[in-house]
Short mmCIF file of C-alpha atoms and ligand atoms in Angstrom, two decimals:
data_model
loop_
_atom_site.label_atom_id
_atom_site.label_comp_id
_atom_site.label_asym_id
_atom_site.label_seq_id
_atom_site.Cartn_x
_atom_site.Cartn_y
_atom_site.Cartn_z
CA UNK A 1 -33.95 1.23 -16.84
CA UNK A 2 -34.01 4.98 -16.49
CA UNK A 3 -33.49 7.65 -19.08
CA UNK A 4 -30.51 9.89 -18.45
CA UNK A 5 -32.49 12.83 -17.09
CA UNK A 6 -34.08 10.49 -14.54
CA UNK A 7 -30.90 8.92 -13.21
CA UNK A 8 -31.21 8.71 -9.42
CA UNK A 9 -28.25 10.93 -8.56
CA UNK A 10 -27.32 11.85 -5.04
CA UNK A 11 -24.05 13.13 -3.60
CA UNK A 12 -23.68 12.17 0.03
CA UNK A 13 -20.09 13.44 0.05
CA UNK A 14 -21.49 16.93 -0.55
CA UNK A 15 -23.24 16.78 2.83
CA UNK A 16 -19.87 16.60 4.62
CA UNK A 17 -19.44 20.33 4.07
CA UNK A 18 -17.28 22.62 2.03
CA UNK A 19 -14.03 21.88 3.91
CA UNK A 20 -14.05 18.50 2.19
CA UNK A 21 -14.21 19.72 -1.41
CA UNK A 22 -14.70 22.57 -3.80
CA UNK A 23 -18.25 22.67 -5.19
CA UNK A 24 -17.71 23.02 -8.92
CA UNK A 25 -19.41 21.98 -12.14
CA UNK A 26 -17.46 20.54 -15.05
CA UNK A 27 -16.34 23.14 -17.58
CA UNK A 28 -18.17 22.91 -20.91
CA UNK A 29 -16.30 21.46 -23.88
CA UNK A 30 -16.34 22.10 -27.65
CA UNK A 31 -17.49 19.34 -29.98
CA UNK A 32 -17.61 16.28 -27.72
CA UNK A 33 -17.46 12.90 -29.50
CA UNK A 34 -17.71 9.34 -28.27
CA UNK A 35 -14.48 7.40 -28.27
CA UNK A 36 -15.75 4.28 -26.55
CA UNK A 37 -18.70 3.12 -24.51
CA UNK A 38 -18.46 0.28 -22.00
CA UNK A 39 -21.63 -1.76 -22.28
CA UNK A 40 -20.74 -3.89 -19.26
CA UNK A 41 -20.51 -0.83 -17.00
CA UNK A 42 -23.66 0.63 -18.58
CA UNK A 43 -25.36 -2.59 -17.46
CA UNK A 44 -24.01 -2.21 -13.92
CA UNK A 45 -25.49 1.26 -13.75
CA UNK A 46 -28.76 -0.02 -15.27
CA UNK A 47 -28.59 2.50 -18.10
CA UNK A 48 -30.92 1.96 -21.06
CA UNK A 49 -29.60 -0.43 -23.74
CA UNK A 50 -28.55 2.14 -26.35
CA UNK A 51 -27.68 5.04 -24.10
CA UNK A 52 -24.56 5.70 -26.12
CA UNK A 53 -26.77 6.59 -29.12
CA UNK A 54 -28.82 9.03 -27.09
CA UNK A 55 -27.66 12.56 -28.09
CA UNK A 56 -28.05 13.58 -24.43
CA UNK A 57 -25.32 11.09 -23.48
CA UNK A 58 -22.52 13.28 -24.81
CA UNK A 59 -24.05 16.42 -23.30
CA UNK A 60 -24.38 14.94 -19.85
CA UNK A 61 -21.14 12.99 -19.61
CA UNK A 62 -18.96 15.64 -21.22
CA UNK A 63 -20.17 18.00 -18.50
CA UNK A 64 -22.00 20.26 -20.96
CA UNK A 65 -25.31 19.56 -19.25
CA UNK A 66 -25.91 19.06 -15.56
CA UNK A 67 -27.65 15.91 -14.28
CA UNK A 68 -30.68 16.71 -12.14
CA UNK A 69 -29.75 15.80 -8.57
CA UNK A 70 -26.00 15.72 -9.11
CA UNK A 71 -23.96 18.00 -6.84
CA UNK A 72 -20.62 18.18 -8.61
CA UNK A 73 -17.49 18.69 -6.53
CA UNK A 74 -13.73 18.33 -6.60
CA UNK A 75 -12.43 16.40 -3.61
CA UNK A 76 -9.89 17.82 -1.26
CA UNK A 77 -7.00 15.51 -0.42
CA UNK A 78 -3.26 15.62 0.12
CA UNK A 79 -0.77 12.78 0.19
CA UNK A 80 2.70 11.33 0.31
CA UNK A 81 4.21 11.39 -3.15
CA UNK A 82 7.36 9.32 -3.64
CA UNK A 83 7.88 9.34 0.12
CA UNK A 84 7.38 13.07 0.82
CA UNK A 85 4.27 14.74 2.11
CA UNK A 86 2.66 17.17 -0.34
CA UNK A 87 -0.01 19.37 1.26
CA UNK A 88 -0.98 20.87 -2.10
CA UNK A 89 -2.74 18.24 -4.12
CA UNK A 90 -6.50 17.68 -4.19
CA UNK A 91 -8.40 16.70 -7.30
CA UNK A 92 -7.13 19.19 -9.83
CA UNK A 93 -9.17 17.92 -12.76
CA UNK A 94 -11.70 15.34 -11.58
CA UNK A 95 -15.29 16.17 -10.73
CA UNK A 96 -17.34 13.79 -8.63
CA UNK A 97 -20.91 14.16 -9.91
CA UNK A 98 -22.34 11.99 -7.16
CA UNK A 99 -23.52 8.44 -6.77
CA UNK A 100 -26.16 6.46 -8.64
CA UNK A 101 -28.02 3.84 -6.66
CA UNK A 102 -29.13 0.75 -8.58
CA UNK A 103 -32.30 -1.25 -8.01
CA UNK A 104 -30.33 -3.66 -5.79
CA UNK A 105 -29.13 -0.83 -3.56
CA UNK A 106 -25.55 -0.70 -4.88
CA UNK A 107 -24.14 2.82 -5.10
CA UNK A 108 -21.68 3.79 -7.81
CA UNK A 109 -19.65 7.01 -7.82
CA UNK A 110 -19.69 8.79 -11.18
CA UNK A 111 -16.62 10.93 -11.70
CA UNK A 112 -15.50 12.91 -14.73
CA UNK A 113 -11.71 12.90 -15.00
CA UNK A 114 -10.41 15.78 -17.11
CA UNK A 115 -13.43 18.04 -16.53
CA UNK A 116 -11.54 21.33 -16.21
CA UNK A 117 -9.31 22.98 -13.61
CA UNK A 118 -10.43 23.08 -10.00
CA UNK A 119 -9.13 25.04 -7.03
CA UNK A 120 -6.55 22.27 -6.61
CA UNK A 121 -5.16 22.48 -10.16
CA UNK A 122 -1.95 24.32 -9.20
CA UNK A 123 -1.75 26.05 -12.57
CA UNK A 124 -2.33 22.89 -14.60
CA UNK A 125 -5.05 22.84 -17.24
CA UNK A 126 -7.51 20.50 -15.52
CA UNK A 127 -7.70 18.32 -18.58
CA UNK A 128 -6.61 14.79 -19.42
CA UNK A 129 -5.15 13.61 -22.70
CA UNK A 130 -7.01 11.06 -24.79
CA UNK A 131 -3.81 9.00 -24.70
CA UNK A 132 -3.78 8.77 -20.89
CA UNK A 133 -7.54 8.31 -20.71
CA UNK A 134 -7.37 5.29 -23.03
CA UNK A 135 -4.63 3.80 -20.87
CA UNK A 136 -6.66 4.29 -17.69
CA UNK A 137 -9.78 2.90 -19.37
CA UNK A 138 -8.03 -0.23 -20.62
CA UNK A 139 -6.07 -0.67 -17.38
CA UNK A 140 -9.13 -0.57 -15.17
CA UNK A 141 -10.96 -3.08 -17.32
CA UNK A 142 -7.94 -5.41 -17.53
CA UNK A 143 -7.38 -5.44 -13.78
CA UNK A 144 -11.09 -5.92 -13.11
CA UNK A 145 -11.13 -8.80 -15.63
CA UNK A 146 -8.45 -10.54 -13.56
CA UNK A 147 -10.82 -10.39 -10.57
CA UNK A 148 -8.84 -7.68 -8.82
CA UNK A 149 -11.01 -4.86 -7.43
CA UNK A 150 -10.61 -1.77 -9.59
CA UNK A 151 -12.16 1.48 -10.63
CA UNK A 152 -13.66 1.17 -14.10
CA UNK A 153 -15.16 3.55 -16.63
CA UNK A 154 -18.42 3.94 -18.51
CA UNK A 155 -16.47 5.22 -21.47
CA UNK A 156 -14.36 7.97 -22.92
CA UNK A 157 -15.50 11.20 -24.54
CA UNK A 158 -13.01 13.16 -26.64
CA UNK A 159 -13.45 16.79 -27.60
CA UNK A 160 -12.25 19.17 -30.23
CA UNK A 161 -9.74 21.39 -28.54
CA UNK A 162 -6.04 20.87 -28.03
CA UNK A 163 -4.12 20.59 -24.81
CA UNK A 164 -0.37 20.76 -24.40
CA UNK A 165 1.82 18.14 -22.81
CA UNK A 166 5.20 17.44 -24.42
CA UNK A 167 3.29 18.20 -27.63
CA UNK A 168 -0.25 19.19 -28.58
CA UNK A 169 -2.64 16.41 -27.57
CA UNK A 170 -6.30 15.56 -28.03
CA UNK A 171 -8.13 15.94 -24.69
CA UNK A 172 -10.74 13.57 -23.31
CA UNK A 173 -12.97 12.93 -20.35
CA UNK A 174 -12.92 9.55 -18.67
CA UNK A 175 -16.27 8.68 -17.10
CA UNK A 176 -14.89 6.91 -14.08
CA UNK A 177 -17.13 4.57 -12.12
CA UNK A 178 -16.11 3.23 -8.73
CA UNK A 179 -17.53 2.23 -5.38
CA UNK A 180 -15.55 5.05 -3.81
CA UNK A 181 -13.27 7.95 -4.64
CA UNK A 182 -12.04 8.38 -1.08
CA UNK A 183 -8.29 7.93 -0.72
CA UNK A 184 -5.91 7.71 2.24
CA UNK A 185 -5.04 11.27 1.20
CA UNK A 186 -8.52 12.58 2.10
CA UNK A 187 -7.73 11.67 5.72
CA UNK A 188 -4.20 13.03 5.51
CA UNK A 189 -5.50 16.46 4.46
CA UNK A 190 -7.24 16.86 7.82
CA UNK A 191 -4.56 15.14 9.89
CA UNK A 192 -1.86 17.58 8.82
CA UNK A 193 -4.16 20.59 9.15
CA UNK A 194 -5.09 19.30 12.63
CA UNK A 195 -8.82 19.09 11.92
CA UNK A 196 -9.54 16.11 14.11
CA UNK A 197 -13.31 16.49 14.03
CA UNK A 198 -13.22 16.28 10.24
CA UNK A 199 -11.37 12.98 10.42
CA UNK A 200 -14.11 11.56 12.58
CA UNK A 201 -16.73 12.87 10.18
CA UNK A 202 -14.94 11.36 7.20
CA UNK A 203 -14.47 8.02 8.97
CA UNK A 204 -18.20 7.97 9.77
CA UNK A 205 -19.02 8.74 6.13
CA UNK A 206 -16.75 5.92 4.94
CA UNK A 207 -18.32 3.49 7.41
CA UNK A 208 -21.84 4.55 6.47
CA UNK A 209 -21.20 4.25 2.77
CA UNK A 210 -18.73 1.36 2.49
CA UNK A 211 -18.62 -0.58 5.75
CA UNK A 212 -22.21 -0.27 7.04
CA UNK A 213 -21.93 -3.55 8.99
CA UNK A 214 -19.54 -1.71 11.36
CA UNK A 215 -21.91 1.12 12.24
CA UNK A 216 -23.11 -0.37 15.52
CA UNK A 217 -19.73 -1.74 16.67
CA UNK A 218 -18.23 -0.08 19.74
CA UNK A 219 -14.74 -0.17 18.19
CA UNK A 220 -15.94 0.68 14.70
CA UNK A 221 -12.89 2.81 13.81
CA UNK A 222 -10.47 0.07 14.69
CA UNK A 223 -12.51 -2.38 12.63
CA UNK A 224 -12.57 0.10 9.77
CA UNK A 225 -8.79 0.28 9.86
CA UNK A 226 -8.63 -3.52 9.96
CA UNK A 227 -10.84 -3.77 6.87
CA UNK A 228 -8.74 -1.24 4.98
CA UNK A 229 -5.62 -3.23 5.87
CA UNK A 230 -7.20 -6.47 4.70
CA UNK A 231 -8.45 -4.99 1.46
CA UNK A 232 -5.13 -3.31 0.71
CA UNK A 233 -3.20 -6.53 1.43
CA UNK A 234 -5.53 -8.50 -0.77
CA UNK A 235 -5.34 -5.94 -3.60
CA UNK A 236 -1.56 -6.04 -3.60
CA UNK A 237 -1.54 -9.85 -3.41
CA UNK A 238 -3.66 -9.74 -6.57
CA UNK A 239 -1.10 -7.47 -8.24
CA UNK A 240 1.83 -9.67 -7.25
CA UNK A 241 0.17 -12.84 -8.48
CA UNK A 242 -0.73 -11.39 -11.88
CA UNK A 243 2.43 -9.34 -12.43
CA UNK A 244 0.66 -5.98 -12.33
CA UNK A 245 2.67 -2.94 -11.29
CA UNK A 246 0.73 0.19 -10.35
CA UNK A 247 3.64 2.55 -10.89
CA UNK A 248 2.58 5.43 -8.59
CA UNK A 249 1.64 4.07 -5.18
CA UNK A 250 1.39 7.51 -3.58
CA UNK A 251 -1.03 7.70 -0.64
CA UNK A 252 -3.37 9.88 -2.71
CA UNK A 253 -3.75 6.93 -5.09
CA UNK A 254 -4.62 4.45 -2.32
CA UNK A 255 -8.31 3.65 -2.17
CA UNK A 256 -10.20 3.43 1.11
CA UNK A 257 -12.02 0.35 -0.23
CA UNK A 258 -8.92 -1.36 -1.65
CA UNK A 259 -9.50 -0.64 -5.32
CA UNK A 260 -6.79 -0.45 -7.90
CA UNK A 261 -7.13 3.23 -8.53
CA UNK A 262 -5.72 6.16 -10.55
CA UNK A 263 -3.99 4.51 -13.46
CA UNK A 264 -0.96 6.38 -14.72
CA UNK A 265 2.27 4.75 -15.82
CA UNK A 266 1.22 1.24 -14.80
CA UNK A 267 2.33 -1.95 -16.50
CA UNK A 268 1.97 -5.71 -16.56
CA UNK A 269 5.25 -7.53 -16.29
CA UNK A 270 6.31 -9.24 -19.53
CA UNK A 271 9.19 -11.56 -18.68
CA UNK A 272 9.48 -12.20 -14.96
CA UNK A 273 11.51 -9.42 -13.38
CA UNK A 274 11.18 -8.46 -9.72
CA UNK A 275 12.81 -5.10 -10.51
CA UNK A 276 10.36 -4.09 -13.21
CA UNK A 277 9.53 -0.34 -13.02
CA UNK A 278 6.77 0.75 -15.44
CA UNK A 279 7.10 4.46 -14.59
CA UNK A 280 10.01 6.08 -16.43
CA UNK A 281 10.10 8.89 -13.83
CA UNK A 282 10.63 6.46 -10.94
CA UNK A 283 14.42 6.41 -11.21
CA UNK A 284 14.97 4.82 -7.77
CA UNK A 285 12.43 2.07 -8.34
CA UNK A 286 10.44 3.00 -5.25
CA UNK A 287 7.37 1.49 -6.90
CA UNK A 288 8.97 -1.49 -8.66
CA UNK A 289 7.17 -4.84 -8.79
CA UNK A 290 8.84 -6.43 -5.77
CA UNK A 291 8.51 -3.29 -3.61
CA UNK A 292 4.72 -3.08 -3.84
CA UNK A 293 3.89 -5.18 -0.75
CA UNK A 294 6.18 -3.14 1.54
CA UNK A 295 5.01 0.16 0.05
CA UNK A 296 1.46 -0.97 0.80
CA UNK A 297 2.50 -1.28 4.43
CA UNK A 298 4.28 2.08 4.40
CA UNK A 299 1.13 3.71 3.03
CA UNK A 300 -1.02 2.04 5.69
CA UNK A 301 1.33 3.43 8.35
CA UNK A 302 0.71 6.91 6.94
CA UNK A 303 -3.02 6.23 7.02
CA UNK A 304 -2.74 4.97 10.62
CA UNK A 305 -1.23 8.32 11.67
CA UNK A 306 -4.43 10.06 10.61
CA UNK A 307 -6.50 7.86 12.92
CA UNK A 308 -4.65 8.50 16.19
CA UNK A 309 -7.48 10.63 17.54
CA UNK A 310 -9.95 7.77 16.99
CA UNK A 311 -7.93 4.66 17.84
CA UNK A 312 -5.24 4.25 20.49
CA UNK A 313 -1.66 3.68 19.42
CA UNK A 314 -1.37 0.08 20.60
CA UNK A 315 -4.53 -0.90 18.78
CA UNK A 316 -3.28 0.76 15.59
CA UNK A 317 0.04 -1.05 15.80
CA UNK A 318 -1.73 -4.31 16.60
CA UNK A 319 -3.79 -3.98 13.44
CA UNK A 320 -0.81 -2.95 11.31
CA UNK A 321 1.04 -6.03 12.49
CA UNK A 322 -1.61 -8.18 10.78
CA UNK A 323 -0.84 -6.79 7.33
CA UNK A 324 2.08 -9.05 6.47
CA UNK A 325 0.28 -12.24 7.43
CA UNK A 326 -2.83 -11.13 5.60
CA UNK A 327 -0.83 -10.41 2.46
CA UNK A 328 1.12 -13.69 2.70
CA UNK A 329 -2.00 -15.76 3.15
CA UNK A 330 -3.81 -14.31 0.14
CA UNK A 331 -0.70 -14.28 -2.04
CA UNK A 332 0.18 -17.90 -1.24
CA UNK A 333 -3.36 -19.01 -2.02
CA UNK A 334 -3.33 -17.16 -5.34
CA UNK A 335 0.05 -18.61 -6.32
CA UNK A 336 -0.98 -22.11 -5.28
CA UNK A 337 -4.05 -21.79 -7.51
CA UNK A 338 -1.87 -20.60 -10.39
CA UNK A 339 0.27 -23.71 -9.98
CA UNK A 340 -2.72 -26.00 -9.47
CA UNK A 341 -1.40 -27.01 -6.06
CA UNK A 342 -3.60 -27.59 -3.03
CA UNK A 343 -1.14 -28.15 -0.17
CA UNK A 344 0.78 -25.08 0.88
CA UNK A 345 3.82 -26.37 2.76
CA UNK A 346 7.61 -26.01 2.67
CA UNK A 347 7.81 -27.96 -0.64
CA UNK A 348 5.45 -25.40 -2.15
CA UNK A 349 7.64 -22.57 -0.94
CA UNK A 350 10.78 -24.15 -2.40
CA UNK A 351 9.00 -24.91 -5.64
CA UNK A 352 7.77 -21.34 -6.17
CA UNK A 353 11.13 -19.85 -5.10
CA UNK A 354 12.96 -22.06 -7.60
CA UNK A 355 10.48 -21.23 -10.33
CA UNK A 356 10.84 -17.47 -9.89
CA UNK A 357 14.60 -17.80 -10.09
CA UNK A 358 14.37 -19.78 -13.30
CA UNK A 359 11.82 -17.44 -14.90
CA UNK A 360 14.01 -14.46 -14.03
CA UNK A 361 17.28 -16.02 -15.14
CA UNK A 362 15.84 -17.11 -18.49
CA UNK A 363 13.65 -14.02 -19.04
CA UNK A 364 10.47 -16.05 -19.47
CA UNK A 365 7.09 -14.42 -20.04
CA UNK A 366 5.30 -14.65 -16.70
CA UNK A 367 1.69 -14.81 -17.95
CA UNK A 368 2.23 -17.24 -20.78
CA UNK A 369 4.39 -19.56 -18.72
CA UNK A 370 1.58 -20.13 -16.23
CA UNK A 371 -1.09 -20.47 -18.88
CA UNK A 372 0.98 -23.09 -20.72
CA UNK A 373 1.83 -24.86 -17.48
CA UNK A 374 -1.74 -26.16 -17.32
CA UNK A 375 -0.66 -28.51 -20.13
CA UNK A 376 1.80 -30.27 -17.86
CA UNK A 377 0.89 -33.98 -18.09
CA UNK A 378 -2.13 -32.89 -20.11
CA UNK A 379 -0.69 -32.03 -23.49
CA UNK A 380 2.12 -30.40 -25.34
CA UNK A 381 4.61 -28.48 -23.20
CA UNK A 382 7.03 -27.97 -26.08
CA UNK A 383 6.01 -24.26 -26.33
CA UNK A 384 7.37 -23.85 -22.81
CA UNK A 385 10.62 -25.65 -23.58
CA UNK A 386 11.02 -23.62 -26.79
CA UNK A 387 11.22 -20.44 -24.73
CA UNK A 388 14.40 -21.68 -23.05
CA UNK A 389 17.74 -21.54 -24.88
CA UNK A 390 18.81 -24.34 -22.52
CA UNK A 391 15.86 -26.22 -20.96
CA UNK A 392 17.94 -28.04 -18.29
CA UNK A 393 16.74 -25.80 -15.42
CA UNK A 394 13.08 -26.00 -16.29
CA UNK A 395 13.20 -29.76 -16.92
CA UNK A 396 14.66 -30.22 -13.44
CA UNK A 397 11.90 -27.99 -12.06
CA UNK A 398 9.26 -30.02 -13.90
CA UNK A 399 10.50 -33.09 -12.00
CA UNK A 400 10.08 -31.27 -8.66
CA UNK A 401 6.65 -30.03 -9.75
CA UNK A 402 5.61 -33.56 -10.78
CA UNK A 403 6.65 -34.90 -7.37
CA UNK A 404 4.57 -32.30 -5.54
CA UNK A 405 1.57 -33.12 -7.74
CA UNK A 406 2.04 -36.85 -7.05
CA UNK A 407 2.27 -36.20 -3.32
CA UNK A 408 -1.17 -34.61 -3.33
CA UNK A 409 -2.67 -37.06 -5.86
CA UNK A 410 -3.43 -34.26 -8.25
CA UNK A 411 -5.88 -35.20 -10.98
CA UNK A 412 -4.32 -33.91 -14.19
CA UNK A 413 -7.46 -32.96 -16.09
CA UNK A 414 -9.15 -31.32 -13.12
CA UNK A 415 -6.00 -29.38 -12.42
CA UNK A 416 -5.78 -28.21 -16.02
CA UNK A 417 -9.36 -27.03 -15.94
CA UNK A 418 -8.82 -25.13 -12.68
CA UNK A 419 -5.54 -23.60 -13.78
CA UNK A 420 -7.09 -22.19 -16.94
CA UNK A 421 -9.66 -20.41 -14.83
CA UNK A 422 -7.00 -18.49 -12.91
CA UNK A 423 -4.13 -18.12 -15.38
CA UNK A 424 -5.09 -15.56 -18.03
CA UNK A 425 -4.39 -15.96 -21.69
CA UNK A 426 -4.60 -12.20 -22.08
CA UNK A 427 -2.99 -9.37 -20.16
CA UNK A 428 -2.91 -5.75 -21.29
CA UNK A 429 0.54 -5.61 -22.79
CA UNK A 430 2.00 -2.17 -23.22
CA UNK A 431 2.61 -2.49 -26.94
CA UNK A 432 -1.04 -3.52 -27.52
CA UNK A 433 -2.31 -0.53 -25.56
CA UNK A 434 0.10 1.63 -27.49
CA UNK A 435 -1.22 0.38 -30.84
CA UNK A 436 -4.80 1.10 -29.78
CA UNK A 437 -3.77 4.60 -28.70
CA UNK A 438 -2.00 5.32 -31.97
CA UNK A 439 -4.97 4.23 -34.13
CA UNK A 440 -7.24 6.37 -31.98
CA UNK A 441 -5.04 9.45 -32.14
CA UNK A 442 -3.92 9.25 -35.76
CA UNK A 443 -6.95 7.78 -37.51
CA UNK A 444 -9.83 8.20 -35.03
CA UNK A 445 -10.08 4.43 -35.30
CA UNK A 446 -11.34 2.97 -32.02
CA UNK A 447 -11.65 -0.66 -33.14
CA UNK A 448 -8.45 -1.66 -31.35
CA UNK A 449 -9.83 -0.25 -28.10
CA UNK A 450 -12.92 -2.34 -28.69
CA UNK A 451 -10.87 -5.51 -29.13
CA UNK A 452 -8.79 -4.83 -26.05
CA UNK A 453 -11.85 -4.11 -23.93
CA UNK A 454 -13.33 -7.42 -25.05
CA UNK A 455 -10.13 -9.27 -24.14
CA UNK A 456 -9.77 -7.37 -20.86
CA UNK A 457 -13.26 -8.52 -19.94
CA UNK A 458 -12.55 -12.10 -21.07
CA UNK A 459 -8.91 -12.75 -20.24
CA UNK A 460 -9.38 -16.48 -19.60
CA UNK A 461 -11.13 -17.09 -22.93
CA UNK A 462 -10.64 -20.53 -24.48
CA UNK A 463 -12.96 -20.47 -27.47
CA UNK A 464 -11.09 -19.17 -30.53
CA UNK A 465 -14.27 -18.91 -32.62
CA UNK A 466 -15.34 -15.99 -30.40
CA UNK A 467 -12.03 -14.35 -31.23
CA UNK A 468 -12.40 -14.93 -34.98
CA UNK A 469 -15.76 -13.21 -34.96
CA UNK A 470 -14.06 -10.12 -33.61
CA UNK A 471 -11.03 -10.45 -35.84
CA UNK A 472 -8.77 -10.99 -32.88
CA UNK A 473 -5.69 -12.92 -33.90
CA UNK A 474 -4.43 -14.98 -30.93
CA UNK A 475 -0.94 -14.95 -32.46
CA UNK A 476 -0.80 -11.21 -31.80
CA UNK A 477 -2.88 -10.65 -28.68
CA UNK A 478 -1.73 -13.64 -26.63
CA UNK A 479 1.89 -13.77 -27.72
CA UNK A 480 4.88 -12.86 -25.56
CA UNK A 481 5.64 -9.17 -26.09
CA UNK A 482 8.06 -8.64 -28.96
CA UNK A 483 11.58 -8.17 -27.54
CA UNK A 484 11.78 -4.49 -28.47
CA UNK A 485 8.68 -3.75 -26.37
CA UNK A 486 9.26 -6.09 -23.43
CA UNK A 487 9.57 -4.34 -20.05
CA UNK A 488 8.71 -0.98 -21.58
CA UNK A 489 7.98 2.13 -19.53
CA UNK A 490 5.64 5.08 -19.83
CA UNK A 491 5.88 8.50 -18.24
CA UNK A 492 3.64 10.30 -15.79
CA UNK A 493 2.62 12.76 -18.51
CA UNK A 494 -1.15 12.72 -18.65
P1 AMP B 501 -2.04 11.92 -10.77
O1 AMP B 501 -0.58 11.71 -11.03
O2 AMP B 501 -2.88 11.84 -12.01
O3 AMP B 501 -2.55 11.07 -9.65
O4 AMP B 501 -2.16 13.45 -10.33
C1 AMP B 501 -1.60 13.98 -9.15
C2 AMP B 501 -2.38 15.20 -8.78
O5 AMP B 501 -2.22 16.22 -9.77
C3 AMP B 501 -3.86 14.95 -8.67
O6 AMP B 501 -4.35 15.65 -7.57
C4 AMP B 501 -4.42 15.46 -9.96
O7 AMP B 501 -5.75 15.90 -9.85
C5 AMP B 501 -3.47 16.61 -10.29
N1 AMP B 501 -3.35 16.79 -11.73
C6 AMP B 501 -2.71 15.98 -12.62
N2 AMP B 501 -2.80 16.47 -13.87
C7 AMP B 501 -3.53 17.60 -13.80
C8 AMP B 501 -3.98 18.56 -14.76
N3 AMP B 501 -3.71 18.45 -16.06
N4 AMP B 501 -4.69 19.61 -14.29
C9 AMP B 501 -4.97 19.74 -12.99
N5 AMP B 501 -4.59 18.89 -12.04
C10 AMP B 501 -3.86 17.82 -12.43
MG1 MG B 502 -3.77 10.39 -8.45
#
């Protein structure tokens, strides 16, 4: 455990040179206050137990005081936004302080999002609203809790100024913690400015930091690309199996280590709907639920273009061709686990296809259906039947499901146990996040954030006594979203 002024900060990205970033310290803020502290992430970083009570905490993480050893910078990147290349992006409001290395040798990037305008701010204010910061904070924790790789945050610090979005808003700084902040867009910046040597340098940095086992390989760049493909496919398979929709899959939001990254207008699907679009600005549905796997591929193609000086075209195409199979394999395994099925054959395919059709036609809550399905032949499935105005379709499907389970001699109790470990009871529903945001903004009451962080970190929780202790009512937090909120959207405004 180290005190804050002794945190072992380094910033290896700084060594790449000034073409890769703008060296800049966070702008100071007036009256910083703690909105929420994430003890779990504090533990990951090996911070002292009560760091959040240390007065220096607010000074350091609001950017008012500089960490010894940190070399703050704003990363340079570009990217494809909604299908078009934008050469003028870069991190307009996020400052990478550097990385902290733990006693086990793990390195965590510490990044302050909303730390003031950088060279890349394009006239924007360089700040983030408390509203959007709470959403990103909760989103990262919820996705991580579902065992999907994600950026997380050490907490949120608000401060006493006002920023303007559609209306005056309270600003905040999100203390983002991630293995990496490198995006496909960092490579694109140099590809389109024809700085080939910089691409090689960046690829070597990424290998050194994130894929060190490739360092000695003769075709290390090809293997790097392969790993990025695999991680991206597996990330998106995780999204598809849990009903998560990122909302803004621009290449500048695609992580080089396959993290779910840069949370804006994301959403978890309520009732099953392949066309669900969480982002109210995405009128064409480019980033709808069912489009995510193909957009993942499209983004990887854009990434591949940046590597043409390091890997020959045939090799790049050969690697890209593996994406679909890689996605399918992971996705099928995840869905089979959700259904408690071991044998993945044509019956499995028919069974899942039929189920999706039924869930869509009857507008059935995706998460709760699967959680309740673990009761099949183990308890009361009436709560499933009650969700159907006419249960004929689902009863027929139950017969097909039962036959598949018989075929593989499924043990009912074992299956129930296993299904509850992969089918969450809790997802971050939009209306719950919204309630937490409103209490925070109107009443400076952060207790709802606290409850949601607990649930995000324990989405498979069974023991209701743990919920009682925290005054978490399962009837509210685990229920289907009320009809007026189901399928709701948020805007990009941040
Ligand atoms: P995002 O939609 O949050 O991924 O942002 C897209 C780009 O715009 C990123 O490069 C951000 O850094 C930048 N950006 C978004 N909001 C602001 C802001 N308020 N001030 C400066 N830059 C911003
Ligand atoms: Mg972004």
